[in-house]
Tab-separated table of C-alpha atoms and ligand atoms in Angstrom:
chain	number	residue	atom	x	y	z
A	602	MET	CA	-5.772	29.270	8.873
A	603	LYS	CA	-7.950	26.636	9.783
A	604	ILE	CA	-6.638	23.399	8.164
A	605	ALA	CA	-8.267	20.019	8.410
A	606	VAL	CA	-6.444	16.610	8.065
A	607	LEU	CA	-7.825	13.278	7.132
A	608	THR	CA	-6.566	9.632	6.358
A	609	GLY	CA	-8.537	7.703	3.780
A	610	GLY	CA	-8.262	4.298	2.409
A	611	GLY	CA	-6.727	1.177	3.922
A	612	ASP	CA	-4.638	2.103	7.050
A	613	CYS	CA	-0.890	1.528	7.014
A	614	PRO	CA	1.874	1.914	9.388
A	615	GLY	CA	3.164	5.810	9.558
A	616	LEU	CA	-0.494	7.550	9.255
A	617	ASN	CA	0.051	8.775	12.850
A	618	ALA	CA	3.417	9.856	12.408
A	619	VAL	CA	2.074	12.123	9.475
A	620	ILE	CA	-0.820	13.374	11.364
A	621	ARG	CA	1.769	14.363	14.195
A	622	ALA	CA	4.208	16.020	11.894
A	623	VAL	CA	1.518	18.066	9.779
A	624	THR	CA	0.011	19.179	13.114
A	625	LEU	CA	3.285	20.154	14.923
A	626	SER	CA	4.539	21.986	11.751
A	627	LEU	CA	1.370	24.084	11.564
A	628	LEU	CA	0.854	24.942	15.308
A	629	PRO	CA	0.540	27.432	16.708
A	630	GLU	CA	0.219	29.782	13.699
A	631	HIS	CA	-2.538	27.767	12.280
A	632	GLU	CA	-5.389	26.042	13.771
A	633	VAL	CA	-5.586	22.231	12.927
A	634	PHE	CA	-8.549	19.789	12.884
A	635	GLY	CA	-8.595	16.140	12.235
A	636	VAL	CA	-11.518	14.486	10.259
A	637	GLU	CA	-12.757	11.240	11.483
A	638	ARG	CA	-12.850	8.259	9.052
A	639	GLY	CA	-11.682	10.009	5.840
A	640	PHE	CA	-14.036	11.475	3.605
A	641	TRP	CA	-16.745	9.872	5.394
A	642	GLY	CA	-16.174	12.582	8.145
A	643	LEU	CA	-16.622	15.346	5.938
A	644	VAL	CA	-19.857	13.928	4.595
A	645	GLN	CA	-20.898	13.358	8.320
A	646	ARG	CA	-19.309	16.518	9.743
A	647	ARG	CA	-17.069	14.732	11.955
A	648	LEU	CA	-14.212	17.000	12.778
A	649	ARG	CA	-12.239	17.597	15.970
A	650	PRO	CA	-9.553	19.971	17.084
A	651	LEU	CA	-5.998	18.661	17.028
A	652	ASP	CA	-3.307	20.072	19.436
A	653	ALA	CA	0.097	18.937	20.621
A	654	ALA	CA	-1.032	16.859	23.362
A	655	ALA	CA	-3.547	15.006	20.786
A	656	VAL	CA	-0.578	14.125	18.743
A	657	ARG	CA	1.763	13.272	21.335
A	658	ASP	CA	3.405	9.732	21.324
A	659	LEU	CA	2.104	9.058	17.729
A	660	LEU	CA	5.497	8.872	15.977
A	661	ASP	CA	5.655	4.904	16.335
A	662	GLU	CA	1.962	4.063	16.828
A	663	GLY	CA	0.362	2.041	13.923
A	664	GLY	CA	-3.022	2.591	12.484
A	665	THR	CA	-4.498	6.138	12.550
A	666	LEU	CA	-5.886	8.119	15.453
A	667	LEU	CA	-8.551	9.712	13.054
A	668	GLY	CA	-9.856	6.151	11.694
A	669	THR	CA	-10.269	5.603	8.145
A	670	HIS	CA	-12.782	4.365	5.510
A	671	ASN	CA	-11.898	2.667	2.166
A	672	ARG	CA	-15.263	2.997	0.697
A	673	ALA	CA	-16.468	6.506	1.594
A	674	ASP	CA	-16.328	8.286	-1.972
A	675	PRO	CA	-18.626	11.691	-1.545
A	676	PHE	CA	-18.932	11.636	-5.329
A	677	HIS	CA	-20.638	8.241	-5.155
A	678	TRP	CA	-22.496	8.495	-1.797
A	679	GLU	CA	-25.340	5.908	-1.476
A	680	GLY	CA	-26.468	6.325	-4.909
A	681	ARG	CA	-26.168	10.020	-5.016
A	682	ASP	CA	-23.330	12.885	-5.058
A	683	ALA	CA	-22.576	14.124	-1.825
A	684	SER	CA	-19.682	16.623	-2.571
A	685	GLY	CA	-21.962	19.468	-2.175
A	686	GLU	CA	-22.284	18.448	1.388
A	687	VAL	CA	-18.491	18.192	1.936
A	688	LEU	CA	-18.063	21.669	0.226
A	689	HIS	CA	-20.873	22.878	2.905
A	690	CYS	CA	-19.200	21.105	5.974
A	691	LEU	CA	-15.689	22.731	5.063
A	692	ALA	CA	-17.414	26.281	4.806
A	693	GLU	CA	-19.574	25.765	7.663
A	694	GLN	CA	-16.349	24.911	9.875
A	695	GLY	CA	-14.311	27.654	8.306
A	696	VAL	CA	-11.768	25.142	7.004
A	697	GLU	CA	-9.664	26.705	4.434
A	698	ALA	CA	-7.316	23.855	3.366
A	699	LEU	CA	-7.338	20.318	3.571
A	700	VAL	CA	-4.444	17.702	3.769
A	701	VAL	CA	-5.548	14.224	2.505
A	702	ILE	CA	-3.375	11.588	3.587
A	703	GLY	CA	-4.217	8.660	1.399
A	704	GLY	CA	-3.639	6.122	-1.538
A	705	ASP	CA	-4.744	6.187	-5.265
A	706	GLY	CA	-8.403	6.105	-4.502
A	707	SER	CA	-8.435	9.135	-1.797
A	708	LEU	CA	-5.858	11.009	-3.824
A	709	THR	CA	-8.166	10.813	-6.870
A	710	ILE	CA	-11.132	11.986	-4.783
A	711	ALA	CA	-8.971	14.676	-3.805
A	712	GLU	CA	-8.081	15.852	-7.020
A	713	ARG	CA	-11.857	16.046	-7.961
A	714	PHE	CA	-12.288	18.222	-4.804
A	715	ALA	CA	-9.184	20.518	-5.841
A	716	ARG	CA	-10.956	20.959	-9.229
A	717	LEU	CA	-13.994	22.189	-7.427
A	718	GLY	CA	-11.665	24.828	-5.903
A	719	VAL	CA	-10.904	23.179	-2.562
A	720	LYS	CA	-7.442	24.014	-1.300
A	721	ILE	CA	-5.819	20.603	-0.947
A	722	VAL	CA	-2.267	18.954	-0.393
A	723	GLY	CA	-1.972	15.216	-0.657
A	724	VAL	CA	0.488	12.867	1.055
A	725	PRO	CA	0.713	9.413	-0.536
A	726	LYS	CA	-0.026	6.459	1.602
A	727	THR	CA	-0.143	2.818	1.030
A	728	ILE	CA	1.576	-0.416	1.921
A	729	ASP	CA	1.272	-1.331	-1.920
A	730	ASN	CA	3.705	1.403	-2.934
A	731	ASP	CA	1.799	1.881	-6.083
A	732	ILE	CA	1.052	5.560	-6.265
A	733	GLU	CA	2.060	7.249	-9.580
A	734	GLY	CA	4.870	10.176	-9.315
A	735	ASN	CA	6.023	8.605	-5.933
A	736	GLU	CA	9.025	6.190	-5.703
A	737	ARG	CA	8.346	5.306	-1.984
A	738	SER	CA	4.990	5.453	-0.016
A	739	PHE	CA	5.415	5.179	3.823
A	740	GLY	CA	3.938	1.742	5.217
A	741	PHE	CA	5.650	0.141	2.338
A	742	ASP	CA	8.919	-0.597	4.069
A	743	SER	CA	6.818	-1.779	6.988
A	744	ALA	CA	4.908	-4.252	4.920
A	745	VAL	CA	8.281	-5.532	3.459
A	746	ALA	CA	9.752	-6.097	6.813
A	747	VAL	CA	6.849	-8.480	7.758
A	748	VAL	CA	7.043	-10.488	4.495
A	749	ALA	CA	10.739	-10.720	4.984
A	750	ASP	CA	10.401	-11.873	8.508
A	751	ALA	CA	7.644	-14.318	7.754
A	752	LEU	CA	9.674	-16.025	4.995
A	753	VAL	CA	12.658	-16.085	7.232
A	754	ARG	CA	10.578	-18.035	9.828
A	755	LEU	CA	8.925	-20.224	7.486
A	756	LYS	CA	12.427	-21.342	5.945
A	757	THR	CA	13.376	-23.126	9.232
A	758	THR	CA	10.128	-25.250	9.313
A	759	ALA	CA	10.103	-25.414	5.403
A	760	ARG	CA	13.680	-27.153	5.896
A	761	SER	CA	12.751	-29.325	8.916
A	762	HIS	CA	9.970	-31.013	6.958
A	763	GLY	CA	11.285	-30.764	3.247
A	764	ARG	CA	8.272	-28.689	2.382
A	765	VAL	CA	7.277	-26.049	-0.085
A	766	MET	CA	5.949	-22.953	1.669
A	767	VAL	CA	4.105	-20.387	0.005
A	768	VAL	CA	3.449	-16.976	1.392
A	769	GLU	CA	0.978	-14.627	0.067
A	770	THR	CA	1.433	-11.007	0.139
A	771	MET	CA	-0.804	-7.962	-0.427
A	772	GLY	CA	-0.117	-5.388	-2.892
A	773	ARG	CA	-3.319	-5.310	-5.120
A	774	ASP	CA	-2.276	-5.110	-8.822
A	775	ALA	CA	1.238	-4.196	-7.945
A	776	GLY	CA	4.097	-6.439	-7.310
A	777	TRP	CA	6.369	-4.481	-5.077
A	778	ILE	CA	5.616	-5.905	-1.748
A	779	ALA	CA	6.103	-9.582	-3.077
A	780	LEU	CA	9.263	-8.478	-4.963
A	781	GLU	CA	11.261	-6.653	-2.073
A	782	GLY	CA	9.720	-8.981	0.468
A	783	GLY	CA	10.773	-11.952	-1.398
A	784	LEU	CA	14.266	-10.783	-1.865
A	785	ALA	CA	14.546	-9.769	1.633
A	786	GLY	CA	13.388	-13.163	2.915
A	787	GLY	CA	15.370	-15.057	0.357
A	788	ALA	CA	12.496	-16.574	-1.584
A	789	ASP	CA	13.148	-19.205	-4.227
A	790	ALA	CA	10.250	-17.959	-6.254
A	791	ILE	CA	8.424	-14.571	-6.663
A	792	LEU	CA	5.392	-14.292	-8.343
A	793	ILE	CA	4.032	-10.875	-9.345
A	794	PRO	CA	1.059	-9.628	-11.294
A	795	GLU	CA	3.162	-8.051	-13.763
A	796	ARG	CA	4.956	-11.352	-14.784
A	797	PRO	CA	1.967	-13.961	-15.156
A	798	PHE	CA	3.562	-17.184	-14.752
A	799	ASP	CA	3.099	-20.723	-15.712
A	800	LEU	CA	1.964	-23.159	-13.390
A	801	GLU	CA	3.691	-26.289	-15.066
A	802	GLN	CA	6.964	-24.599	-15.394
A	803	LEU	CA	6.736	-23.409	-11.703
A	804	ALA	CA	6.073	-26.797	-10.384
A	805	SER	CA	9.055	-28.498	-12.314
A	806	SER	CA	11.364	-25.872	-11.326
A	807	LEU	CA	10.432	-26.119	-7.847
A	808	ARG	CA	10.796	-29.894	-8.192
A	809	GLU	CA	14.330	-29.175	-9.098
A	810	ARG	CA	14.792	-26.702	-6.321
A	811	VAL	CA	13.634	-29.160	-3.776
A	812	ALA	CA	15.835	-32.058	-5.098
A	813	ARG	CA	18.854	-29.619	-4.726
A	814	GLN	CA	18.246	-27.933	-1.543
A	815	GLY	CA	15.330	-30.021	0.158
A	816	HIS	CA	12.805	-27.357	0.538
A	817	ALA	CA	11.814	-24.143	-1.338
A	818	LEU	CA	9.672	-20.912	-0.418
A	819	VAL	CA	7.403	-19.143	-2.755
A	820	CYS	CA	6.441	-15.668	-2.480
A	821	VAL	CA	3.199	-14.801	-4.299
A	822	ALA	CA	1.525	-11.385	-4.547
A	823	GLU	CA	-2.158	-11.502	-4.253
A	824	GLY	CA	-2.738	-10.155	-7.481
A	825	ALA	CA	-0.356	-12.646	-9.301
A	826	THR	CA	-1.871	-14.264	-12.594
A	827	LEU	CA	-1.429	-17.171	-14.596
A	828	ALA	CA	0.237	-16.996	-17.996
A	829	GLY	CA	-1.647	-17.337	-21.345
A	830	GLY	CA	-4.989	-16.019	-19.804
A	831	THR	CA	-6.719	-19.355	-20.600
A	832	GLN	CA	-6.971	-20.015	-16.880
A	833	SER	CA	-7.679	-17.710	-13.973
A	834	TRP	CA	-7.323	-18.122	-10.236
A	835	GLN	CA	-11.240	-17.038	-10.334
A	836	GLN	CA	-11.847	-20.180	-12.515
A	837	LEU	CA	-9.566	-22.285	-10.211
A	838	ALA	CA	-11.607	-21.088	-7.099
A	839	GLY	CA	-14.841	-21.364	-8.676
A	840	GLY	CA	-15.767	-17.647	-9.128
A	841	VAL	CA	-13.908	-15.830	-6.322
A	842	THR	CA	-13.411	-12.438	-7.379
A	843	ARG	CA	-11.937	-10.581	-4.258
A	844	LEU	CA	-8.078	-10.737	-3.996
A	845	GLY	CA	-6.755	-12.642	-1.264
A	846	GLY	CA	-6.449	-16.363	-1.385
A	847	VAL	CA	-4.287	-17.152	-4.338
A	848	GLY	CA	-1.644	-18.647	-1.999
A	849	ALA	CA	-3.725	-21.306	-0.714
A	850	LEU	CA	-4.843	-22.195	-4.480
A	851	LEU	CA	-1.517	-22.089	-5.628
A	852	ALA	CA	-0.463	-24.550	-2.677
A	853	HIS	CA	-3.200	-26.789	-3.661
A	854	GLU	CA	-2.185	-26.648	-7.452
A	855	LEU	CA	1.449	-27.202	-6.542
A	856	GLY	CA	0.741	-29.902	-4.292
A	857	GLN	CA	-1.024	-31.762	-6.929
A	858	ARG	CA	2.255	-31.501	-9.164
A	859	LEU	CA	4.911	-32.073	-6.625
A	860	GLY	CA	4.035	-35.670	-5.549
A	861	GLU	CA	5.641	-36.695	-2.154
A	862	THR	CA	6.771	-33.036	-1.451
A	863	GLU	CA	3.955	-31.182	0.836
A	864	VAL	CA	3.115	-27.802	0.148
A	865	ARG	CA	1.665	-25.328	2.777
A	866	ALA	CA	0.331	-21.914	2.443
A	867	THR	CA	0.436	-18.836	4.841
A	868	LEU	CA	-1.666	-15.891	4.121
A	869	LEU	CA	-0.054	-12.912	5.828
A	870	GLY	CA	-3.181	-10.546	5.062
A	871	HIS	CA	-3.429	-7.576	7.207
A	872	LEU	CA	-0.649	-8.420	9.563
A	873	GLN	CA	1.404	-6.490	6.626
A	874	ARG	CA	-0.691	-3.463	7.621
A	875	GLY	CA	-0.688	-3.485	11.460
A	876	GLY	CA	1.703	-2.664	14.059
A	877	ALA	CA	4.462	0.054	14.448
A	878	PRO	CA	6.312	1.553	11.193
A	879	THR	CA	9.802	0.807	10.790
A	880	ALA	CA	12.520	3.446	11.503
A	881	PHE	CA	12.506	4.314	7.539
A	882	ASP	CA	8.564	4.821	7.585
A	883	ARG	CA	8.607	7.001	10.596
A	884	VAL	CA	11.273	9.211	8.938
A	885	LEU	CA	9.386	9.115	5.457
A	886	SER	CA	5.930	9.893	7.252
A	887	THR	CA	7.339	12.840	9.120
A	888	ARG	CA	9.261	14.323	5.985
A	889	PHE	CA	6.036	13.993	4.066
A	890	GLY	CA	3.958	15.606	7.091
A	891	VAL	CA	6.405	18.389	7.042
A	892	ALA	CA	6.493	18.874	3.548
A	893	ALA	CA	2.591	18.954	3.412
A	894	ALA	CA	2.544	21.742	6.036
A	895	ARG	CA	5.329	23.649	4.126
A	896	CYS	CA	2.934	23.546	0.935
A	897	VAL	CA	0.044	24.784	3.156
A	898	ARG	CA	2.171	27.708	4.752
A	899	GLU	CA	3.505	28.734	1.304
A	900	GLY	CA	-0.025	28.393	-0.256
A	901	VAL	CA	0.765	25.504	-2.963
A	902	PHE	CA	-2.149	23.670	-3.397
A	903	GLY	CA	-3.391	21.038	-5.841
A	904	VAL	CA	-0.382	18.754	-5.124
A	905	THR	CA	0.827	15.916	-3.470
A	906	VAL	CA	4.092	15.427	-1.788
A	907	ALA	CA	6.177	12.591	-3.286
A	908	LEU	CA	9.475	10.858	-2.829
A	909	GLN	CA	11.734	11.129	-5.951
A	910	GLY	CA	15.104	9.734	-5.682
A	911	ASP	CA	16.195	10.940	-2.206
A	912	ARG	CA	14.208	14.226	-2.563
A	913	CYS	CA	10.710	15.240	-1.225
A	914	VAL	CA	9.119	16.928	-4.142
A	915	ARG	CA	5.653	18.293	-5.009
A	916	VAL	CA	3.645	16.518	-7.799
A	917	PRO	CA	0.354	17.729	-9.220
A	918	LEU	CA	-2.664	15.773	-8.068
A	919	SER	CA	-3.877	15.647	-11.719
A	920	THR	CA	-0.970	13.521	-12.768
A	921	VAL	CA	-1.580	11.191	-10.016
A	922	ALA	CA	-5.248	10.863	-10.083
A	923	GLY	CA	-6.541	7.552	-11.375
A	924	ARG	CA	-3.250	5.936	-12.005
A	925	ASN	CA	-1.174	3.081	-10.479
A	926	ARG	CA	2.440	2.584	-10.552
A	927	ARG	CA	3.201	-1.326	-11.220
A	928	VAL	CA	6.672	-2.450	-11.383
A	929	PRO	CA	7.922	-1.678	-14.690
A	930	ALA	CA	9.589	-4.196	-17.149
A	931	GLY	CA	13.279	-3.605	-17.117
A	932	HIS	CA	13.314	-2.628	-13.384
A	933	GLU	CA	16.690	-3.287	-11.764
A	934	LEU	CA	15.005	-5.433	-8.890
A	935	LEU	CA	13.679	-7.936	-11.627
A	936	ASP	CA	16.984	-8.175	-13.162
A	937	CYS	CA	18.371	-8.703	-9.751
A	938	ALA	CA	16.089	-11.371	-8.890
A	939	ALA	CA	16.727	-13.003	-12.403
A	940	ASP	CA	20.456	-13.046	-11.886
A	941	LEU	CA	19.912	-14.827	-8.564
A	942	GLY	CA	17.661	-17.241	-10.393
A	943	VAL	CA	14.830	-16.427	-8.498
A	944	LEU	CA	11.966	-18.558	-10.145
A	945	GLY	CA	8.954	-16.704	-11.766
A	946	LEU	CA	11.312	-13.713	-12.532
A	947	SER	CA	13.937	-15.684	-14.057
A	948	VAL	CA	13.729	-14.304	-17.415
A	949	ARG	CA	15.835	-11.133	-17.820
A	950	THR	CA	13.810	-8.017	-19.250
A	951	SER	CA	16.444	-5.622	-20.108
A	952	PRO	CA	19.382	-5.912	-22.176
B	1331	F6P	O1	-4.534	-1.203	-0.694
B	1331	F6P	C1	-3.921	-1.702	0.347
B	1331	F6P	C2	-4.442	-3.159	0.733
B	1331	F6P	O2	-4.012	-3.550	2.038
B	1331	F6P	C3	-4.285	-4.094	-0.544
B	1331	F6P	O3	-2.672	-4.536	-0.462
B	1331	F6P	C4	-5.211	-5.155	-0.142
B	1331	F6P	O4	-5.581	-5.755	-1.518
B	1331	F6P	C5	-6.372	-4.353	0.187
B	1331	F6P	O5	-5.883	-3.233	0.740
B	1331	F6P	C6	-7.320	-5.292	1.374
B	1331	F6P	O6	-8.334	-4.356	1.832
B	1331	F6P	P1	-9.303	-4.520	3.039
B	1331	F6P	O7	-8.701	-3.770	4.195
B	1331	F6P	O8	-10.697	-3.746	2.468
B	1331	F6P	O9	-9.328	-5.974	3.023
């Protein structure tokens, strides 16, 4: 068979390790092609052969050898539907199956192509860890490591100056990165989108925390929202709609309320997506790549590989498409944070 591999959406550590595992598992019985820049490359017909030499040394290499694109949806292509061009491209190149390594957006597009008869296997990718049916996406552990490291570094300067340091993480509408990163880095307050918080309450709790220990660390997810729904970050920011920047806004608002105590913000941004994958992510990427290649060999399509418990399983793309996995109420990590007295999560959610 001729099999094409693509990486879609935002990059993350471990993409190259998946490409390597898929390619090495399928060669030499099958021919493997890499599609450039996600679905963009299928519309533009940009495919190139991948052999063992092409994927050498990729295991610990960040980014994606194939390039990616997070706005290339063939079904909404410059005001028209270009899905027919993708089908034509696949037929013309003789590609019989497609391995789509992507997040919720790319897997949703993949599911639409599967419904059109394309033989597809998905591999869940995202630092956000928010893909339905999958408990751990590769890239997440690497992002959490960046957040934890940043908090640990910021603690010494926070302590030296008696300051409150606010660290903003990525994660879109899911709080996984802030939650695990905040726990791993010893944050005093963790603010996630799933738990809207009250600014005055947070400020007064931080005041107490500073009085007690001299400084405080706040880990805020970029999608965190204020309780009550009466005041949004957009309003505070004067109309900004893109995610990213809540840390600076929060630092400003806390600064107004904490009197003498200075507040500073650090935006981690794309640092969380760059660099080498952690050992955990290298292993997970390799497991996912090998599992996807196995699906191809066994003729199992219309599924994505996924991690459930400690097992690599197959989940129908139809149950993943268009959905997001957010931190559910009652999740053990929320209770864990609550028991530790981490502000913002200090109300227990399960009996
Ligand atoms: O979905 C991954 C992610 O890194 C989000 O956490 C973040 O909001 C977004 O992508 C940033 O996208 P961009 O690379 O377009 O700035």
